[in-house]
């Protein structure tokens, strides 16, 4: 089957376009790049939210400080709800090689998908390429990837290449719910994931699955956090705390949400369910991670 035919078959859902301010903020930075949907008032929980947050875009409400990681702490959190069964898939490596993810090849893809260069979809795709090709901040390694094999290669190289097993940790929703924004309470002591380094991979807007993967040499701490929502939603959330934010842009959404300055204190954030945090491991830990052995996928 021709590569173009395979690619068309893999484009299972149309690209979703997000035009909220929080998406533009996320695409400006290299620390939290997510495919966000700006929730309406109707998706908020029934309970009262922090009054000083009322003017904030709910989709930016993923940030907190390391001091908040304690049992009983309640905070407003936005978790996107997506149907993973209908989400775009990563390309097989052979297809990805035949159709590289590159702004130079974007006109070819637009023609293949019969998309007008002036369409909203094309605008979102160009913005994704712009972000992916932006120079990394000091101490950062980054790459946008469209195949699982390339992702594994990047993770192994970034972590030093000496690990035979990798753990892919992700947020898990333990109960079904349509509520995306509500107050959540930490119900158990957060569990620190033992790892000296990590690679975070975030989904970005594109017709097929593309992940923005990056790692920083500065200290980062990974946690699994048990949360319970006001409506009794239960979430096993993955959170990362960036201990040094001195190189971050002052326009980063976290500083507005937390009311702090770059480098003043660590910034933590929760990950959506379709994002991944990769850490090295000698053996998998039951119930908390997925182990992927050495592979040529």
Tab-separated table of C-alpha atoms in Angstrom, residues 1 5 31 35 43 63 78 107 114 135-136 140 165 181 197 214 235 243 261 268 272 295:
chain	number	residue	atom	x	y	z
A	1	UNK	CA	0.000	0.000	0.000
A	5	UNK	CA	-2.816	5.810	1.343
A	31	UNK	CA	7.398	23.417	29.674
A	35	UNK	CA	-3.841	20.214	23.201
A	43	UNK	CA	-18.347	21.943	32.624
A	63	UNK	CA	-0.316	24.610	38.180
A	78	UNK	CA	-8.613	21.260	34.913
A	107	UNK	CA	2.275	22.129	1.956
A	114	UNK	CA	-7.333	18.699	0.728
A	135	UNK	CA	15.074	27.085	19.802
A	136	UNK	CA	15.107	25.250	23.165
A	140	UNK	CA	16.737	21.812	27.422
A	165	UNK	CA	13.586	-0.554	30.219
A	181	UNK	CA	-12.894	21.568	36.024
A	197	UNK	CA	16.046	12.439	34.921
A	214	UNK	CA	11.553	17.516	26.043
A	235	UNK	CA	-7.860	10.481	39.538
A	243	UNK	CA	12.649	23.159	40.711
A	261	UNK	CA	8.159	35.407	39.154
A	268	UNK	CA	4.449	22.002	39.588
A	272	UNK	CA	-3.501	15.341	31.016
A	295	UNK	CA	12.529	-2.183	20.796
